[in-house]
Amino acid sequence: MKQYEDKELLEKIQKYIGELSYTHEPENLYKPIEYVLGLGGKRIRPVLMLMAYNLYKDDVEKIYQQAAALETYHNFTLLHDDLMDKADMRRNRPTVHKKWDENTAILSGDAMLILSFKMMMESCPAEYISEVTSTFSKAALEVCDGQQWDMDFEKRLDVTVDEYMNMICLKTSVLLAASLKIGAILGGASEEDANLLYDFGIKLGLAFQLQDDYLDVYADSSVFGKNIGGDICSNKKTFMLITALEKSSGENKKELENWINAEAFIPEEKIKAVTEIYNNTGVPDICMDKINTLYNEGLAILDNVSVDASLKTNLKNFTKQLMKRVL
């Protein structure tokens, strides 16, 4: 059985997505969809789906449509996230609500959501359609749950680490996990294997999000690809900030709360001061320990998937590559 590396699968799914045609009218509904999917991205979710399928079968072209469906759903969430966040740019290009308008962004996003389910169900083998649809719809709704929790947390200073971990599990992890599980289901995996791959995806997604939290503070901006300290300036509830609020005391806690409540500030000063508080309270080490723990727990789960270890090599290598920014 041929084993595909992530780069090969990325090339294949990029080509497939690039050739998807939205020639329907009205043009102002479908052009924004083509635009969003044409912005690129890592295509992590479809690649994971194809890699999970490739643990059992090598005719990966049979599930390109399902892989593209997942990417369409993911990009729908980004389109609406940009609108809710009033973000002007996405991958160095104007966001849909900036290039067109807010109403277009809402409607094109709605169409992407519907198209993602249509693509997922079309050409899905009859024996798998119930399980695939159930897994996809559960994850899709849970992403919305996570987004609402994230919005609710903006108004609170008492968010706990456990609450935060649950939120990012819903907002980030479940779609990664569903990608792996659906790939496994379509590949004919046992129920146990499909569930193990789902659990592996949950751990991977959590580690990946904590990695983003860490890198927003400590990365080299030229390598990270975006400005450092954005989460600090916006008081975004991240693992870093929540842990600092829980662990700090005395002057550190007072200063941190003052910076959170400050309406006028010089960004560079706030970033420097809050980073120093993080350092004083051991936050970076706590975060890195958590990332390592989640990553290793994920690998241990993957080891239990009942295919030969050699078949998991490419998936393990891809996972390592995703995490190499901080590990």
Phi, psi and omega in degrees: 000128181291135177252126182263137172279160183302323182297320178296315182292322178299315180298318182293315183285329175299315180297317181297312180296321180296335181265357176296134185248127174243074185266007182291162169252152006284138184302323183287353172270318189266333178300317178299329178292313176302319181298312182298312181291340179273357180285349178090213185119174185282342181055038184299316186294311177296325178296318177298320179298315180294324179291322177295317177300320184290350172292337186241329182217161180244003177273062188300335182299340181292339182242020176303321183295318178293322178295319178293328177298316178298318180292325177296316177298313180303317181288332171301316180296323179293320179301312180287326175301314180300321179294314180295324181275355185056037181282135182273332187230148174219119182053044177065021176230153179301141176288164186300318182290342175274319182287323175249256175198175186296318181297321177296318180298318179297310186290318178294324175297316177301317180296321178298319178299313181294317179298323181297320178289321178300314180294322181295321186275326179295136179065008175283127180306139186305324184289345182249350192298323181296313182291321179295313181296319179297315181295316182292313183293323177298312180296318182299319179288322180295328175299319177295320175303312181298320179297320179293318176301317179301317178293320179297323183294337180300332185266000185240145174255356186253024179295132180268163177300319180298318178297318180296316180297322177295319180297312182288335174299315180288315187285327187242311191290320190297328180286323173298316181296317179295325177302312180294316183294316180295320176301318179294316179302311182294335177278356179087022180294158173292160178301321180296314179297316180300319179289324176296319179293326174298312181297322175300317179296324177298311180298317180298316180297319178297314179298320181296318180290319177296326176299317177298318178301315181295313185293332178298337180259318193248359182283162169278118186300330180290334179269320185292330176089002173209166184297144180273143175090008180299321179295323179295313183297326183266004182057030180296134179286101178245171176303322182297308183293315182297318178295319179297319179295325180285323188267335185282159178207169176058226184297322180300314181293318180298315181294320179298315179295325177297317179294322179296321183275348183293126179271329178241128181200160173270119186310315182299322180292317180295315180300314181296314183293315182292322177299321178296321177295318176303314181297318182295331184258009176073018185299315182300320179293321179298316181295315180296321177298318180294317178300312181298318179298311181298317180298314181291324175297320178298315180297323178296322177294316180300324179300333182277350177294130193274054168237160181304141183305326182296332180286342181268355187302312183295322178294318177296318180296320178295317178299315179299320179297319179297326185265355190292349181297332180232343184276000000 
